[in-house]
Short mmCIF file of N, CA and C in Angstrom, two decimals:
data_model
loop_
_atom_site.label_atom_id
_atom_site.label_comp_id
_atom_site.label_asym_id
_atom_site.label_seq_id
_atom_site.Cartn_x
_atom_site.Cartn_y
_atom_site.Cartn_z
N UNK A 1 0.82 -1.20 0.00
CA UNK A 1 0.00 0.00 0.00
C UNK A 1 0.86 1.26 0.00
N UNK A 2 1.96 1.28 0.73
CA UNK A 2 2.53 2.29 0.77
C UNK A 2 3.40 2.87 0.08
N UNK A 3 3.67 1.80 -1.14
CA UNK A 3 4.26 1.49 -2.29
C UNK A 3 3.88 2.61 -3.52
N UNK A 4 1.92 1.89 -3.59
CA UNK A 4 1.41 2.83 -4.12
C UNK A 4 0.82 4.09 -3.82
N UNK A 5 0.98 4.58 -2.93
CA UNK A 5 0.91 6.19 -2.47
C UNK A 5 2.39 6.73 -2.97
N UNK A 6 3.17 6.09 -3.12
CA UNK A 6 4.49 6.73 -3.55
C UNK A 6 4.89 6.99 -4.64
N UNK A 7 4.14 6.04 -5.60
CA UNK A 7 4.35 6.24 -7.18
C UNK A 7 2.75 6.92 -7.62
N UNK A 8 1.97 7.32 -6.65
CA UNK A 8 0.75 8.64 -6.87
C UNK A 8 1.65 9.88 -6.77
N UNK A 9 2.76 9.78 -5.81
CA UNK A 9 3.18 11.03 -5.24
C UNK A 9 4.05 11.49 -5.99
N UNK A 10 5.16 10.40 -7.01
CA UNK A 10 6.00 10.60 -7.77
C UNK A 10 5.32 10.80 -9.04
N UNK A 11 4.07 10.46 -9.14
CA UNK A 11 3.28 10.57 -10.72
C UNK A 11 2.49 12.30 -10.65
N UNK A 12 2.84 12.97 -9.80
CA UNK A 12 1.81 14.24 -9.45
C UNK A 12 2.57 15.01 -9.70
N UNK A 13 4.40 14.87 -8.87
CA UNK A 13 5.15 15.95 -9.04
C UNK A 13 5.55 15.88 -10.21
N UNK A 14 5.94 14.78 -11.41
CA UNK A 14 5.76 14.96 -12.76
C UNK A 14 4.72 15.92 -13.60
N UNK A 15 3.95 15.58 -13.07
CA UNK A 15 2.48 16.90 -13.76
C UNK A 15 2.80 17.43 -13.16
N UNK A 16 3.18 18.16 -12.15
CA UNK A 16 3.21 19.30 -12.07
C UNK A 16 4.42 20.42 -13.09
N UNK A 17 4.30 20.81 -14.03
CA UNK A 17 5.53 21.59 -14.46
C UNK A 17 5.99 23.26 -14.15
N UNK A 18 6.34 24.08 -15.22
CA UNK A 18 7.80 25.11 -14.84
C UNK A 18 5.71 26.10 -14.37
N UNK A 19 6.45 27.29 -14.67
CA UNK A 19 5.19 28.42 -13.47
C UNK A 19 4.01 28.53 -14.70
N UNK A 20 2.80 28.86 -14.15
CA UNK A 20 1.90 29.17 -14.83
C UNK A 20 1.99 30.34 -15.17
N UNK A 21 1.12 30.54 -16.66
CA UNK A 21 0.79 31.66 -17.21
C UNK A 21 0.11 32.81 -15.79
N UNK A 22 0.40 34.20 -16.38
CA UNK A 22 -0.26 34.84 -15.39
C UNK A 22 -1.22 35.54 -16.66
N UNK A 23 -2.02 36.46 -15.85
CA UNK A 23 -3.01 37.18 -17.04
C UNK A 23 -2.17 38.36 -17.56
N UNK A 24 -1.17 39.05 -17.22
CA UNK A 24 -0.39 39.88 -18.41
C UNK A 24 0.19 39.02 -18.93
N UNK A 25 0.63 37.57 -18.60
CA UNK A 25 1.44 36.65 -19.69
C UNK A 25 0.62 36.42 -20.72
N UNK A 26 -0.53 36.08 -20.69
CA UNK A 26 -1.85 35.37 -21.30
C UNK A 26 -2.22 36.82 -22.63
N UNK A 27 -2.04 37.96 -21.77
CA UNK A 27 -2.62 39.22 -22.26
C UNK A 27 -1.69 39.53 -23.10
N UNK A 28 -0.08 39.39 -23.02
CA UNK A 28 0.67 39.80 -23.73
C UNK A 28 1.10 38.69 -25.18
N UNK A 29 0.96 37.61 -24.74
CA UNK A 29 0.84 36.45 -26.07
C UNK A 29 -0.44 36.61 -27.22
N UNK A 30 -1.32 37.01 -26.45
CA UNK A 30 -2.68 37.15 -27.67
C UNK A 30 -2.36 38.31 -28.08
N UNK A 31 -1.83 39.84 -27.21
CA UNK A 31 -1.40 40.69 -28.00
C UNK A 31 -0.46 40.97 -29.20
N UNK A 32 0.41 40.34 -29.04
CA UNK A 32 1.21 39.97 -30.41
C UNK A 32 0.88 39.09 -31.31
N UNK A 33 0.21 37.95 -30.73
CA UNK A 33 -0.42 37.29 -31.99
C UNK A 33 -1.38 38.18 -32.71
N UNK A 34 -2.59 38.96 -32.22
CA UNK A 34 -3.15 39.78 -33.18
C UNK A 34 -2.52 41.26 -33.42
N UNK A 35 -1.61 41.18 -33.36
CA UNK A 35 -1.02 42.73 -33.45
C UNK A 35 -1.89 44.10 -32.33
N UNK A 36 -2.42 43.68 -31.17
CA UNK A 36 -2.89 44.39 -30.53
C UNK A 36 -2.03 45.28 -29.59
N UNK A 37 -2.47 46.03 -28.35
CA UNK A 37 -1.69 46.69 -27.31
C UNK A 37 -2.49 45.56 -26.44
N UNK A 38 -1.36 45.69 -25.50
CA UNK A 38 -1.66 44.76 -24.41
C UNK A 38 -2.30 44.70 -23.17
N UNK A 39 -2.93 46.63 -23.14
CA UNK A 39 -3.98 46.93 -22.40
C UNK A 39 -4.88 47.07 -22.79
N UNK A 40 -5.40 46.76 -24.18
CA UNK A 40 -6.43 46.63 -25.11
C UNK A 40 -6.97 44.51 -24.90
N UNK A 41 -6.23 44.16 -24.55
CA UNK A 41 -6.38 42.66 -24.13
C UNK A 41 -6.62 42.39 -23.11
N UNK A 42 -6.14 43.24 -22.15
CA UNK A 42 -5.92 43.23 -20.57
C UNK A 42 -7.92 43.32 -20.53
N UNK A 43 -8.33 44.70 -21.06
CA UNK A 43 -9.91 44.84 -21.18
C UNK A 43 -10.65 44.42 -21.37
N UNK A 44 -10.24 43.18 -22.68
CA UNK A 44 -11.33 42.00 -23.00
C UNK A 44 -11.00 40.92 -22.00
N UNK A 45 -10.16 40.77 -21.16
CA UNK A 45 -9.92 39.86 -20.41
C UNK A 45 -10.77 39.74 -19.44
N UNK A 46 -10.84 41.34 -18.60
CA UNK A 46 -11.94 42.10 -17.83
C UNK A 46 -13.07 42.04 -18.28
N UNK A 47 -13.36 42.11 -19.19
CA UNK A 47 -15.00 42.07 -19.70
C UNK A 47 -15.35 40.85 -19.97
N UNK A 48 -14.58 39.99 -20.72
CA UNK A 48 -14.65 38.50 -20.31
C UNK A 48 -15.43 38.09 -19.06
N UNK A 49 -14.06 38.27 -18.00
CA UNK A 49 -14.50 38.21 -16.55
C UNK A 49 -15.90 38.33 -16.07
N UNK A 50 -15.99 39.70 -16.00
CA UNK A 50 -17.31 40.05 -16.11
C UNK A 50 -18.32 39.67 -16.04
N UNK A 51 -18.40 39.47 -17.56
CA UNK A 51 -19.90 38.79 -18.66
C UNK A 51 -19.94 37.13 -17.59
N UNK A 52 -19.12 36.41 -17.88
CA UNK A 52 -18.54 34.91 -17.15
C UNK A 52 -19.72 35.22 -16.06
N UNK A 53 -19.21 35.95 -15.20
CA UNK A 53 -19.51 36.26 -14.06
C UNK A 53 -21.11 36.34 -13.95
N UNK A 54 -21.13 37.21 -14.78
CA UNK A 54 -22.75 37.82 -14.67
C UNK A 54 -23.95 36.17 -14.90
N UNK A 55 -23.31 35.85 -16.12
CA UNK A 55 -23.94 35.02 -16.87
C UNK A 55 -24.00 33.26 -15.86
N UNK A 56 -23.29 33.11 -15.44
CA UNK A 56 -23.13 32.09 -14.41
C UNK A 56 -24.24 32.40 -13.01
N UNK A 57 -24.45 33.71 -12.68
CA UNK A 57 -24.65 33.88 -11.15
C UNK A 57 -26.67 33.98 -12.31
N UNK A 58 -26.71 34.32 -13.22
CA UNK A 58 -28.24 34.31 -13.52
C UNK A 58 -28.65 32.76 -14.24
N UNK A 59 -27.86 32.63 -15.49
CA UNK A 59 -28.25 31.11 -15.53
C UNK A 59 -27.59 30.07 -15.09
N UNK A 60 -26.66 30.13 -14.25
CA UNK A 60 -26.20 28.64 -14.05
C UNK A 60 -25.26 28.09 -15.06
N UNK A 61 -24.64 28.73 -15.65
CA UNK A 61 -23.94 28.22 -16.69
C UNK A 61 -23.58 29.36 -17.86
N UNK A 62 -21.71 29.09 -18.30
CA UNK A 62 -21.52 29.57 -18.78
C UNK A 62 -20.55 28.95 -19.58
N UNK A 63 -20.21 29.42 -21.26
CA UNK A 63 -19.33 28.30 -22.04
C UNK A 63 -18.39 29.21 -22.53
N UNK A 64 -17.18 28.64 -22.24
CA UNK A 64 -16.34 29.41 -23.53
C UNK A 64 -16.07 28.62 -24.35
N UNK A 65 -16.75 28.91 -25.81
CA UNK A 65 -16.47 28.18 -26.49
C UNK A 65 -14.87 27.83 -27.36
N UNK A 66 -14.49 26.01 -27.02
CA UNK A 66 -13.21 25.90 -27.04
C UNK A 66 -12.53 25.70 -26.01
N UNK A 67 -13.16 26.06 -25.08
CA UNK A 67 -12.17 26.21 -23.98
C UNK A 67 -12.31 25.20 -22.25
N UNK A 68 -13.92 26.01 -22.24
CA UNK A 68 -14.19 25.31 -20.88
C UNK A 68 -16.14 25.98 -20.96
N UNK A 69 -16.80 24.95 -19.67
CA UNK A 69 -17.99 25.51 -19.49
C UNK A 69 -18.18 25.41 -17.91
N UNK A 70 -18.68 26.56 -17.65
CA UNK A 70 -18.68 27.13 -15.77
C UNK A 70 -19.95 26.66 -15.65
N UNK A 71 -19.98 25.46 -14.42
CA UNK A 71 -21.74 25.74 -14.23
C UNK A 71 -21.91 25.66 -12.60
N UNK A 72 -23.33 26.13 -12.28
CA UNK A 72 -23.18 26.30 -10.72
C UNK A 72 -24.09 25.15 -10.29
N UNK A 73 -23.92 24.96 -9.08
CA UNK A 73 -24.27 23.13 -8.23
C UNK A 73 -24.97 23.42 -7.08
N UNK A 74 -26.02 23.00 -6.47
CA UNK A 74 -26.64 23.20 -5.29
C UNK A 74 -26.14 22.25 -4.26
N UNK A 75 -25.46 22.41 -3.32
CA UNK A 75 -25.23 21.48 -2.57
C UNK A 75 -25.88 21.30 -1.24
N UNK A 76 -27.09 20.96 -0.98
CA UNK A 76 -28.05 20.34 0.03
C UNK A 76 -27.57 20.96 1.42
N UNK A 77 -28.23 21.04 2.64
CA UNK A 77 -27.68 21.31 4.27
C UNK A 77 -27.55 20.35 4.59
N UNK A 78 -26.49 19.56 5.15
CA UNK A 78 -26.37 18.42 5.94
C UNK A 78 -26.79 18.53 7.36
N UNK A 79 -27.29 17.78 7.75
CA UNK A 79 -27.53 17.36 9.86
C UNK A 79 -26.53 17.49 9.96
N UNK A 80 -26.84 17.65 11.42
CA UNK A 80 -25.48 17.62 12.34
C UNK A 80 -25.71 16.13 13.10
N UNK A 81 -25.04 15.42 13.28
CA UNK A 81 -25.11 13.94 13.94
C UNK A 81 -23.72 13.56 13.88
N UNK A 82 -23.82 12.19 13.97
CA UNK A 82 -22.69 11.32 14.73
C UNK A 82 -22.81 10.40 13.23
N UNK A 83 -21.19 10.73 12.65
CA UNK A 83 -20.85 9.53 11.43
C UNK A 83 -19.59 8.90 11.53
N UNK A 84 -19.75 7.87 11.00
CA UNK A 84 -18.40 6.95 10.99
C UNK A 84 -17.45 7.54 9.90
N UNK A 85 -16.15 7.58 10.76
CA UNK A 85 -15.30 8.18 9.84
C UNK A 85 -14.09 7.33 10.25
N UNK A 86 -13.21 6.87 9.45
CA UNK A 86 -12.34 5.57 9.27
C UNK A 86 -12.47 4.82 10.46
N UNK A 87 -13.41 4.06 11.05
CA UNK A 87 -13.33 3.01 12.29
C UNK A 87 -13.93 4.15 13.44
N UNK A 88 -13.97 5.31 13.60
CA UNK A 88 -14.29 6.38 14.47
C UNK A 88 -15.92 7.01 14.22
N UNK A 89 -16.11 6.97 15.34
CA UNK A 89 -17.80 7.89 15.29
C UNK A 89 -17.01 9.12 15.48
N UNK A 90 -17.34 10.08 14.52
CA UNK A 90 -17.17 11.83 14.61
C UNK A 90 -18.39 12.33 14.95
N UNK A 91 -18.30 13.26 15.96
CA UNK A 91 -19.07 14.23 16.03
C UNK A 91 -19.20 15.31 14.36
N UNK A 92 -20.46 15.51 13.74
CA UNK A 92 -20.70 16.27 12.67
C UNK A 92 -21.30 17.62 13.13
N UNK A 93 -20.97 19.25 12.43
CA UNK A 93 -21.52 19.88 12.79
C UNK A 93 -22.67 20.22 11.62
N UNK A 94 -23.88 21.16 11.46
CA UNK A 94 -24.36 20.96 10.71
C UNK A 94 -24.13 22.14 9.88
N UNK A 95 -24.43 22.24 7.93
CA UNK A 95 -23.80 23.26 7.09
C UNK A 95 -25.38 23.25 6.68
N UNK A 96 -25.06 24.61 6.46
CA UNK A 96 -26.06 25.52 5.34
C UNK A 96 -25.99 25.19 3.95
N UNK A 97 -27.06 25.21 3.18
CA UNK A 97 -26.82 24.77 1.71
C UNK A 97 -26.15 25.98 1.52
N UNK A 98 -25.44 25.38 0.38
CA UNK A 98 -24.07 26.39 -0.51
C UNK A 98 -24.30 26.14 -2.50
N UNK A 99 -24.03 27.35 -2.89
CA UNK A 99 -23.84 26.88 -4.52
C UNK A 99 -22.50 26.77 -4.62
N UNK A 100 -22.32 25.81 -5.20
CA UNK A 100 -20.72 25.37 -5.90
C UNK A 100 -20.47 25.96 -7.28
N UNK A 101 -19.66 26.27 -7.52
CA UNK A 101 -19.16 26.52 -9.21
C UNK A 101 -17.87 25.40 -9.33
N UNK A 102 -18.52 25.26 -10.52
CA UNK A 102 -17.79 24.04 -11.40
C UNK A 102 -16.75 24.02 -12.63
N UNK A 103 -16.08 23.68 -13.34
CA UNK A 103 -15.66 24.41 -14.39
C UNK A 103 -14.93 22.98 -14.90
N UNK A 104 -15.55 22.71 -15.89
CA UNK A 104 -15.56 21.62 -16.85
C UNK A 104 -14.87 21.83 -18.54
N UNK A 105 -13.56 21.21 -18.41
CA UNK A 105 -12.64 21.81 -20.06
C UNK A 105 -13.57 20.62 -21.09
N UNK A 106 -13.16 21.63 -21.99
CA UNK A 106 -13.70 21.04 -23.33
C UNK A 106 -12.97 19.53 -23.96
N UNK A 107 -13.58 18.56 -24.66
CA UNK A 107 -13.18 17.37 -24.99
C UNK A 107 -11.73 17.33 -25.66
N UNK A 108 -11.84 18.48 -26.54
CA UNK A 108 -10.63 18.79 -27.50
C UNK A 108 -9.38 19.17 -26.57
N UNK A 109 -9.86 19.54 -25.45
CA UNK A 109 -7.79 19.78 -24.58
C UNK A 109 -8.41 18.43 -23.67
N UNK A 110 -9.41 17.76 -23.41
CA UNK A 110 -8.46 16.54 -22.83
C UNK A 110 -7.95 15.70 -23.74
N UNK A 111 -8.05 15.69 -25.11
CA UNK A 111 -7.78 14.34 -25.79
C UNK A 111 -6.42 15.47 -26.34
N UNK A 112 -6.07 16.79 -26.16
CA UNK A 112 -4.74 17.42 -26.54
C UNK A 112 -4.05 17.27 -25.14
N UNK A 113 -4.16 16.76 -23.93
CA UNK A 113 -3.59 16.32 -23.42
C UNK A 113 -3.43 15.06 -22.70
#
């Protein structure tokens, strides 16, 4: 068992690679690809944002097409009681329902990666 927690642990720090894009990195690559300024990108990035935003919190869902689709999740109030948790009764406290947001990539980058 402990074997395989070790080659999970050695298979993760492989995926993991060098630093992520930031949004002036992101902003400044699409800017030169279309010959733009890069605070002219920075704005659609923002308005992007935005719209995403808006459009998720009224319908529940939002797509970029190509890319990814945002959708939001109701997640129920749990009791508060007594559950088994590995061989142990835990004391549970009880939660308020919550909406989750989700964000689901498109078929074409999992089968590109």
């Amino acid at each position: 068992k402990a074997m395989k927690a070790m080659k999970a642990m050695k298979a993760m720090k492989a995926m993991k690679s060098g630093p992520v894009m930031t949004k002036t990195g992101l902003a400044d690559t699409i800017a030169t690809e279309h010959d733009m300024k890069r605070s002219e990108v920075a704005k659609i990035l923002d308005s992007l944002a935005t719209v995403g935003a808006k459009e998720v919190k009224s319908a529940g869902k939002f797509t970029i097409p190509g890319l990814c689709m945002i959708k939001t999740r109701n997640k129920p109030a749990t009791k508060a009681g007594k559950r088994m948790a590995f061989g142990k009764e835990v004391l549970v406290k009880a939660k308020p329902a919550k909406t989750v947001v989700k964000a689901f990539c498109v078929a074409a980058i999992k089968k590109a990666i």
